[in-house]
mmCIF file of C-alpha atoms in Angstrom:
data_model
loop_
_atom_site.group_PDB
_atom_site.id
_atom_site.type_symbol
_atom_site.label_atom_id
_atom_site.label_comp_id
_atom_site.label_asym_id
_atom_site.label_seq_id
_atom_site.Cartn_x
_atom_site.Cartn_y
_atom_site.Cartn_z
ATOM 1 C CA UNK O 1 0.000 0.000 0.000
ATOM 2 C CA UNK O 2 1.376 3.384 -0.932
ATOM 3 C CA UNK O 3 2.118 5.577 2.088
ATOM 4 C CA UNK O 4 0.627 9.095 1.838
ATOM 5 C CA UNK O 5 2.823 12.167 2.103
ATOM 6 C CA UNK O 6 3.264 13.166 5.706
ATOM 7 C CA UNK O 7 4.137 16.827 6.038
ATOM 8 C CA UNK O 8 1.501 17.551 3.518
ATOM 9 C CA UNK O 9 -1.349 17.976 5.958
ATOM 10 C CA UNK O 10 -2.698 14.460 6.621
ATOM 11 C CA UNK O 11 -6.077 16.034 7.084
ATOM 12 C CA UNK O 12 -6.241 17.720 3.684
ATOM 13 C CA UNK O 13 -6.710 15.981 0.347
ATOM 14 C CA UNK O 14 -5.000 17.071 -2.815
ATOM 15 C CA UNK O 15 -6.902 18.458 -5.774
ATOM 16 C CA UNK O 16 -7.448 15.043 -7.217
ATOM 17 C CA UNK O 17 -8.681 13.760 -3.892
ATOM 18 C CA UNK O 18 -10.970 16.733 -3.413
ATOM 19 C CA UNK O 19 -13.408 15.350 -5.961
ATOM 20 C CA UNK O 20 -13.650 11.976 -4.265
ATOM 21 C CA UNK O 21 -16.700 11.305 -2.126
ATOM 22 C CA UNK O 22 -15.932 7.804 -0.878
ATOM 23 C CA UNK O 23 -14.281 9.172 2.276
ATOM 24 C CA UNK O 24 -17.110 11.544 3.095
ATOM 25 C CA UNK O 25 -19.063 10.697 6.262
ATOM 26 C CA UNK O 26 -22.713 9.808 5.976
ATOM 27 C CA UNK O 27 -25.009 12.662 6.914
ATOM 28 C CA UNK O 28 -28.580 11.902 7.781
ATOM 29 C CA UNK O 29 -31.256 14.108 6.320
ATOM 30 C CA UNK O 30 -33.679 14.403 3.444
ATOM 31 C CA UNK O 31 -30.903 14.621 0.868
ATOM 32 C CA UNK O 32 -29.054 11.513 2.063
ATOM 33 C CA UNK O 33 -25.607 10.628 0.688
ATOM 34 C CA UNK O 34 -25.649 13.337 -1.965
ATOM 35 C CA UNK O 35 -25.962 15.949 0.769
ATOM 36 C CA UNK O 36 -22.982 14.366 2.574
ATOM 37 C CA UNK O 37 -20.943 14.563 -0.619
ATOM 38 C CA UNK O 38 -21.796 18.240 -1.128
ATOM 39 C CA UNK O 39 -20.923 19.131 2.462
ATOM 40 C CA UNK O 40 -17.638 17.213 2.344
ATOM 41 C CA UNK O 41 -16.626 18.968 -0.865
ATOM 42 C CA UNK O 42 -17.482 22.341 0.688
ATOM 43 C CA UNK O 43 -15.247 21.676 3.693
ATOM 44 C CA UNK O 44 -12.362 20.518 1.512
ATOM 45 C CA UNK O 45 -12.530 23.763 -0.476
ATOM 46 C CA UNK O 46 -12.197 25.775 2.752
ATOM 47 C CA UNK O 47 -8.712 24.373 3.397
ATOM 48 C CA UNK O 48 -5.497 24.978 1.460
ATOM 49 C CA UNK O 49 -3.309 22.449 -0.244
ATOM 50 C CA UNK O 50 -0.348 21.769 2.031
ATOM 51 C CA UNK O 51 2.756 22.227 -0.043
ATOM 52 C CA UNK O 52 6.114 23.902 0.457
ATOM 53 C CA UNK O 53 4.363 27.234 -0.145
ATOM 54 C CA UNK O 54 1.984 26.423 2.733
ATOM 55 C CA UNK O 55 4.868 25.965 5.185
ATOM 56 C CA UNK O 56 6.610 29.122 3.946
ATOM 57 C CA UNK O 57 3.406 31.071 4.531
ATOM 58 C CA UNK O 58 2.996 29.434 7.934
ATOM 59 C CA UNK O 59 6.495 30.510 9.041
ATOM 60 C CA UNK O 60 5.923 34.013 7.622
ATOM 61 C CA UNK O 61 2.595 34.291 9.469
ATOM 62 C CA UNK O 62 4.038 33.072 12.764
ATOM 63 C CA UNK O 63 7.070 35.359 12.476
ATOM 64 C CA UNK O 64 4.730 38.266 11.746
ATOM 65 C CA UNK O 65 2.616 37.191 14.712
ATOM 66 C CA UNK O 66 5.684 37.513 16.933
ATOM 67 C CA UNK O 67 6.773 40.931 15.636
ATOM 68 C CA UNK O 68 3.235 42.380 15.481
ATOM 69 C CA UNK O 69 2.360 41.093 18.965
ATOM 70 C CA UNK O 70 5.500 42.734 20.343
ATOM 71 C CA UNK O 71 4.725 45.900 18.368
ATOM 72 C CA UNK O 72 1.367 46.340 20.105
ATOM 73 C CA UNK O 73 2.379 45.130 23.556
ATOM 74 C CA UNK O 74 5.881 46.582 23.892
ATOM 75 C CA UNK O 75 6.605 49.228 21.255
ATOM 76 C CA UNK O 76 3.175 50.874 21.544
ATOM 77 C CA UNK O 77 3.156 50.090 25.286
ATOM 78 C CA UNK O 78 -0.366 48.644 25.391
ATOM 79 C CA UNK O 79 0.867 45.856 27.649
ATOM 80 C CA UNK O 80 0.342 42.116 27.343
ATOM 81 C CA UNK O 81 -3.064 42.029 29.025
ATOM 82 C CA UNK O 82 -4.835 44.679 26.926
ATOM 83 C CA UNK O 83 -3.110 43.518 23.748
ATOM 84 C CA UNK O 84 -4.171 39.928 24.401
ATOM 85 C CA UNK O 85 -7.817 40.982 24.805
ATOM 86 C CA UNK O 86 -7.671 43.050 21.601
ATOM 87 C CA UNK O 87 -5.966 40.334 19.557
ATOM 88 C CA UNK O 88 -8.239 37.593 20.911
ATOM 89 C CA UNK O 89 -11.273 39.602 19.785
ATOM 90 C CA UNK O 90 -9.663 39.980 16.352
ATOM 91 C CA UNK O 91 -9.142 36.204 16.315
ATOM 92 C CA UNK O 92 -12.833 35.626 17.094
ATOM 93 C CA UNK O 93 -13.916 37.965 14.282
ATOM 94 C CA UNK O 94 -11.587 36.372 11.727
ATOM 95 C CA UNK O 95 -12.651 32.901 12.846
ATOM 96 C CA UNK O 96 -16.340 33.727 12.376
ATOM 97 C CA UNK O 97 -15.587 34.941 8.846
ATOM 98 C CA UNK O 98 -13.664 31.710 8.120
ATOM 99 C CA UNK O 99 -16.419 29.501 9.549
ATOM 100 C CA UNK O 100 -19.111 31.282 7.552
ATOM 101 C CA UNK O 101 -17.152 31.012 4.324
ATOM 102 C CA UNK O 102 -18.470 28.292 2.017
ATOM 103 C CA UNK O 103 -15.198 27.645 0.209
ATOM 104 C CA UNK O 104 -11.472 28.062 0.709
ATOM 105 C CA UNK O 105 -10.397 31.691 0.603
ATOM 106 C CA UNK O 106 -6.654 32.266 1.215
ATOM 107 C CA UNK O 107 -7.245 35.689 2.766
ATOM 108 C CA UNK O 108 -9.779 34.322 5.258
ATOM 109 C CA UNK O 109 -7.729 31.233 6.165
ATOM 110 C CA UNK O 110 -4.364 32.970 6.572
ATOM 111 C CA UNK O 111 -5.897 35.901 8.436
ATOM 112 C CA UNK O 112 -7.083 33.420 11.077
ATOM 113 C CA UNK O 113 -3.626 31.817 11.200
ATOM 114 C CA UNK O 114 -2.080 35.286 11.597
ATOM 115 C CA UNK O 115 -4.558 36.299 14.315
ATOM 116 C CA UNK O 116 -3.859 33.097 16.274
ATOM 117 C CA UNK O 117 -0.125 33.809 15.967
ATOM 118 C CA UNK O 118 -0.462 37.379 17.240
ATOM 119 C CA UNK O 119 -2.824 36.424 20.056
ATOM 120 C CA UNK O 120 -0.621 33.439 20.922
ATOM 121 C CA UNK O 121 2.408 35.732 21.238
ATOM 122 C CA UNK O 122 0.863 38.040 23.834
ATOM 123 C CA UNK O 123 -1.009 35.233 25.615
ATOM 124 C CA UNK O 124 2.278 33.399 26.092
ATOM 125 C CA UNK O 125 4.073 36.561 27.209
ATOM 126 C CA UNK O 126 1.332 37.410 29.703
ATOM 127 C CA UNK O 127 1.452 33.909 31.157
ATOM 128 C CA UNK O 128 5.222 33.586 31.362
ATOM 129 C CA UNK O 129 6.535 37.088 32.025
ATOM 130 C CA UNK O 130 6.157 39.800 34.682
ATOM 131 C CA UNK O 131 7.489 43.289 35.359
ATOM 132 C CA UNK O 132 10.887 42.136 36.590
ATOM 133 C CA UNK O 133 13.957 43.758 35.072
ATOM 134 C CA UNK O 134 14.870 40.798 32.859
ATOM 135 C CA UNK O 135 11.694 41.279 30.776
ATOM 136 C CA UNK O 136 11.922 45.074 30.466
ATOM 137 C CA UNK O 137 13.618 47.078 27.747
ATOM 138 C CA UNK O 138 16.371 49.435 28.838
ATOM 139 C CA UNK O 139 14.940 52.384 30.787
ATOM 140 C CA UNK O 140 11.410 50.925 30.965
ATOM 141 C CA UNK O 141 9.603 50.680 34.290
ATOM 142 C CA UNK O 142 6.671 48.493 33.263
ATOM 143 C CA UNK O 143 5.453 46.161 30.529
ATOM 144 C CA UNK O 144 2.624 48.536 29.591
ATOM 145 C CA UNK O 145 -0.900 49.269 30.718
ATOM 146 C CA UNK O 146 -2.945 46.897 32.810
ATOM 147 C CA UNK O 147 -1.742 43.777 34.657
ATOM 148 C CA UNK O 148 1.953 43.190 34.051
ATOM 149 C CA UNK O 149 1.905 39.425 33.627
ATOM 150 C CA UNK O 150 1.539 36.263 35.671
ATOM 151 C CA UNK O 151 5.248 35.478 35.744
ATOM 152 C CA UNK O 152 4.761 31.713 35.589
ATOM 153 C CA UNK O 153 7.995 31.171 33.669
ATOM 154 C CA UNK O 154 8.485 29.256 30.421
ATOM 155 C CA UNK O 155 8.530 25.683 31.840
ATOM 156 C CA UNK O 156 5.321 26.150 33.861
ATOM 157 C CA UNK O 157 3.629 28.029 31.020
ATOM 158 C CA UNK O 158 4.576 25.327 28.509
ATOM 159 C CA UNK O 159 3.318 22.582 30.853
ATOM 160 C CA UNK O 160 -0.062 24.323 31.185
ATOM 161 C CA UNK O 161 -0.365 24.833 27.432
ATOM 162 C CA UNK O 162 0.605 21.226 26.673
ATOM 163 C CA UNK O 163 -2.092 20.092 29.118
ATOM 164 C CA UNK O 164 -4.692 22.315 27.452
ATOM 165 C CA UNK O 165 -3.694 21.088 23.990
ATOM 166 C CA UNK O 166 -3.920 17.448 25.104
ATOM 167 C CA UNK O 167 -7.333 18.176 26.651
ATOM 168 C CA UNK O 168 -8.526 19.578 23.316
ATOM 169 C CA UNK O 169 -7.308 16.476 21.481
ATOM 170 C CA UNK O 170 -8.949 14.261 24.130
ATOM 171 C CA UNK O 171 -12.257 16.104 23.740
ATOM 172 C CA UNK O 172 -11.848 15.764 19.985
ATOM 173 C CA UNK O 173 -11.281 12.024 20.371
ATOM 174 C CA UNK O 174 -14.154 11.487 22.820
ATOM 175 C CA UNK O 175 -16.542 13.422 20.583
ATOM 176 C CA UNK O 176 -16.111 10.709 17.968
ATOM 177 C CA UNK O 177 -15.321 13.243 15.259
ATOM 178 C CA UNK O 178 -12.600 12.405 12.798
ATOM 179 C CA UNK O 179 -9.149 13.969 12.909
ATOM 180 C CA UNK O 180 -9.274 14.005 9.113
ATOM 181 C CA UNK O 181 -9.967 17.686 8.539
ATOM 182 C CA UNK O 182 -11.311 17.031 5.047
ATOM 183 C CA UNK O 183 -14.200 15.145 6.682
ATOM 184 C CA UNK O 184 -15.191 17.729 9.318
ATOM 185 C CA UNK O 185 -18.764 18.817 8.573
ATOM 186 C CA UNK O 186 -19.818 20.384 11.883
ATOM 187 C CA UNK O 187 -19.269 23.704 13.594
ATOM 188 C CA UNK O 188 -17.997 21.887 16.680
ATOM 189 C CA UNK O 189 -15.400 20.030 14.651
ATOM 190 C CA UNK O 190 -14.025 23.212 13.110
ATOM 191 C CA UNK O 191 -14.113 24.928 16.521
ATOM 192 C CA UNK O 192 -11.962 22.140 17.980
ATOM 193 C CA UNK O 193 -9.525 22.399 15.081
ATOM 194 C CA UNK O 194 -9.071 26.165 15.453
ATOM 195 C CA UNK O 195 -8.866 25.883 19.256
ATOM 196 C CA UNK O 196 -5.981 23.460 18.789
ATOM 197 C CA UNK O 197 -4.351 25.904 16.356
ATOM 198 C CA UNK O 198 -4.614 28.794 18.857
ATOM 199 C CA UNK O 199 -3.177 26.784 21.753
ATOM 200 C CA UNK O 200 -0.423 25.242 19.614
ATOM 201 C CA UNK O 201 0.641 28.703 18.447
ATOM 202 C CA UNK O 202 0.712 29.931 22.059
ATOM 203 C CA UNK O 203 2.732 26.871 23.073
ATOM 204 C CA UNK O 204 5.105 27.419 20.180
ATOM 205 C CA UNK O 205 5.685 31.003 21.331
ATOM 206 C CA UNK O 206 6.630 29.782 24.821
ATOM 207 C CA UNK O 207 9.036 27.253 23.326
ATOM 208 C CA UNK O 208 10.588 29.849 21.040
ATOM 209 C CA UNK O 209 11.017 32.393 23.829
ATOM 210 C CA UNK O 210 12.580 29.742 26.051
ATOM 211 C CA UNK O 211 15.067 28.816 23.328
ATOM 212 C CA UNK O 212 15.891 32.468 22.647
ATOM 213 C CA UNK O 213 16.010 33.808 26.209
ATOM 214 C CA UNK O 214 16.751 30.973 28.622
ATOM 215 C CA UNK O 215 18.436 28.106 26.793
ATOM 216 C CA UNK O 216 21.700 29.897 26.062
ATOM 217 C CA UNK O 217 21.367 29.170 22.333
ATOM 218 C CA UNK O 218 20.438 32.712 21.397
ATOM 219 C CA UNK O 219 18.077 33.702 18.597
ATOM 220 C CA UNK O 220 20.049 32.230 15.701
ATOM 221 C CA UNK O 221 20.903 29.070 17.662
ATOM 222 C CA UNK O 222 17.274 28.528 18.624
ATOM 223 C CA UNK O 223 16.151 28.951 15.025
ATOM 224 C CA UNK O 224 18.786 26.458 13.833
ATOM 225 C CA UNK O 225 17.722 23.923 16.473
ATOM 226 C CA UNK O 226 14.071 24.113 15.438
ATOM 227 C CA UNK O 227 15.052 23.893 11.767
ATOM 228 C CA UNK O 228 17.011 20.733 12.577
ATOM 229 C CA UNK O 229 14.009 19.256 14.380
ATOM 230 C CA UNK O 230 11.839 19.958 11.339
ATOM 231 C CA UNK O 231 14.425 18.245 9.153
ATOM 232 C CA UNK O 232 14.110 15.161 11.375
ATOM 233 C CA UNK O 233 10.345 15.211 10.811
ATOM 234 C CA UNK O 234 10.931 15.282 7.066
ATOM 235 C CA UNK O 235 13.206 12.228 7.449
ATOM 236 C CA UNK O 236 10.439 10.452 9.399
ATOM 237 C CA UNK O 237 8.162 10.761 6.371
ATOM 238 C CA UNK O 238 9.479 7.383 5.242
ATOM 239 C CA UNK O 239 8.893 5.685 8.612
ATOM 240 C CA UNK O 240 5.622 3.732 8.294
ATOM 241 C CA UNK O 241 4.994 3.329 12.066
ATOM 242 C CA UNK O 242 4.841 7.112 12.639
ATOM 243 C CA UNK O 243 1.243 8.399 12.362
ATOM 244 C CA UNK O 244 0.594 11.164 9.868
ATOM 245 C CA UNK O 245 -1.483 13.123 12.359
ATOM 246 C CA UNK O 246 1.319 13.128 14.936
ATOM 247 C CA UNK O 247 3.908 14.355 12.431
ATOM 248 C CA UNK O 248 1.632 17.108 11.160
ATOM 249 C CA UNK O 249 0.863 18.543 14.605
ATOM 250 C CA UNK O 250 4.494 18.358 15.754
ATOM 251 C CA UNK O 251 5.505 20.221 12.597
ATOM 252 C CA UNK O 252 2.692 22.720 13.080
ATOM 253 C CA UNK O 253 3.781 23.423 16.666
ATOM 254 C CA UNK O 254 7.498 23.617 15.790
ATOM 255 C CA UNK O 255 7.015 26.176 13.025
ATOM 256 C CA UNK O 256 5.761 28.546 15.742
ATOM 257 C CA UNK O 257 8.984 28.636 17.794
ATOM 258 C CA UNK O 258 10.838 28.949 14.493
ATOM 259 C CA UNK O 259 8.756 32.060 13.807
ATOM 260 C CA UNK O 260 9.273 33.299 17.370
ATOM 261 C CA UNK O 261 13.046 32.957 17.249
ATOM 262 C CA UNK O 262 13.170 34.426 13.741
ATOM 263 C CA UNK O 263 11.047 37.353 14.932
ATOM 264 C CA UNK O 264 13.366 37.946 17.885
ATOM 265 C CA UNK O 265 16.375 37.739 15.568
ATOM 266 C CA UNK O 266 14.881 40.461 13.371
ATOM 267 C CA UNK O 267 13.738 42.831 16.112
ATOM 268 C CA UNK O 268 15.980 42.520 19.163
ATOM 269 C CA UNK O 269 18.985 44.821 19.732
ATOM 270 C CA UNK O 270 22.366 43.835 18.350
ATOM 271 C CA UNK O 271 23.697 43.671 21.913
ATOM 272 C CA UNK O 272 21.320 40.766 22.538
ATOM 273 C CA UNK O 273 22.187 38.989 19.295
ATOM 274 C CA UNK O 274 19.416 40.448 17.137
ATOM 275 C CA UNK O 275 19.469 42.452 13.908
ATOM 276 C CA UNK O 276 17.735 45.453 15.536
ATOM 277 C CA UNK O 277 15.337 46.026 12.604
ATOM 278 C CA UNK O 278 12.545 47.013 14.979
ATOM 279 C CA UNK O 279 9.042 45.605 15.359
ATOM 280 C CA UNK O 280 7.381 48.117 13.017
ATOM 281 C CA UNK O 281 9.784 47.698 10.099
ATOM 282 C CA UNK O 282 9.979 43.919 10.429
ATOM 283 C CA UNK O 283 6.183 43.626 10.671
ATOM 284 C CA UNK O 284 5.692 45.783 7.562
ATOM 285 C CA UNK O 285 8.065 43.661 5.475
ATOM 286 C CA UNK O 286 6.570 40.372 6.704
ATOM 287 C CA UNK O 287 3.017 41.649 6.148
ATOM 288 C CA UNK O 288 3.862 42.606 2.560
ATOM 289 C CA UNK O 289 5.416 39.172 1.982
ATOM 290 C CA UNK O 290 2.448 37.324 3.468
ATOM 291 C CA UNK O 291 -0.159 39.358 1.606
ATOM 292 C CA UNK O 292 1.763 38.915 -1.636
ATOM 293 C CA UNK O 293 1.708 35.133 -1.178
ATOM 294 C CA UNK O 294 -1.967 35.248 -0.206
ATOM 295 C CA UNK O 295 -2.779 37.190 -3.359
ATOM 296 C CA UNK O 296 -0.846 34.666 -5.445
ATOM 297 C CA UNK O 297 -2.720 31.812 -3.740
ATOM 298 C CA UNK O 298 -6.027 33.574 -4.441
ATOM 299 C CA UNK O 299 -5.181 33.889 -8.141
ATOM 300 C CA UNK O 300 -4.281 30.198 -8.266
ATOM 301 C CA UNK O 301 -7.568 29.262 -6.594
ATOM 302 C CA UNK O 302 -9.565 31.252 -9.134
ATOM 303 C CA UNK O 303 -7.675 29.705 -12.032
ATOM 304 C CA UNK O 304 -8.238 26.237 -10.623
ATOM 305 C CA UNK O 305 -11.943 26.908 -10.099
ATOM 306 C CA UNK O 306 -12.433 28.132 -13.681
ATOM 307 C CA UNK O 307 -10.129 25.650 -15.417
ATOM 308 C CA UNK O 308 -11.923 22.965 -17.490
ATOM 309 C CA UNK O 309 -11.789 19.454 -16.059
ATOM 310 C CA UNK O 310 -9.974 16.969 -18.294
ATOM 311 C CA UNK O 311 -10.011 13.229 -17.959
ATOM 312 C CA UNK O 312 -7.282 10.855 -18.950
ATOM 313 C CA UNK O 313 -8.183 8.115 -21.385
ATOM 314 C CA UNK O 314 -8.315 4.734 -19.724
#
């Protein structure tokens, strides 16, 4: 039996697979199986193809999430608490738009990914940091407006987030709904998926900050370590005993600390090992890159939707 590609999202079918209905779950109702087929196709079209471009966009979005979160919380001095509330509300709005969409729209999908990355950055910072000197920029006396942070530390924060993520997967498992995203046909199923995305991005931020700030590796060293771990996952693609779902979620989580360390490398002062490009400048460049790739993906989607379907003889 041919083994499917792994770091292509195990949940998402390719274009050829998108037209198949044999994997679609049965949906009771007056329309019967045909209704199930229509719903399954609709859900597939709401998700992107997972290719190299997908992972590049994911790293760009998570890096932008790091720099933009720091821009609001630190540069603009809104503080972690107020910024987290603001960004979480943005996440809810973008998620509602994504859930109400009837087909895949790159701008909708990647805006949700970006909002989870930004919210995850400040949520992690609020959990792990406080107003002690080691978290303050030179000359600063506070982390911004509102509560200064819980100061749990990276290990405790990561342990809490891992527990929450496992609880989401357990609830997902107990609900009886499939982990195959192409087959999710309920609001609850999509809500569980996006909840896991939000928590995994927050967890990835904690891991990235730990590697950058506390591990002694520095920003570049942390980024290289995560890149090496991702390379190991690519090597595991040919290991039949390793579940596709496990590899996908590990890769999804690890791209977040890669974005966090890359964001720190771009924005932090040279004295701390960064390039000192600033949060505003770095965010502007990353936003232009991400929107350019989103626009390209949108053009490809429209061409695919309007292209005539050809069948091979035999």
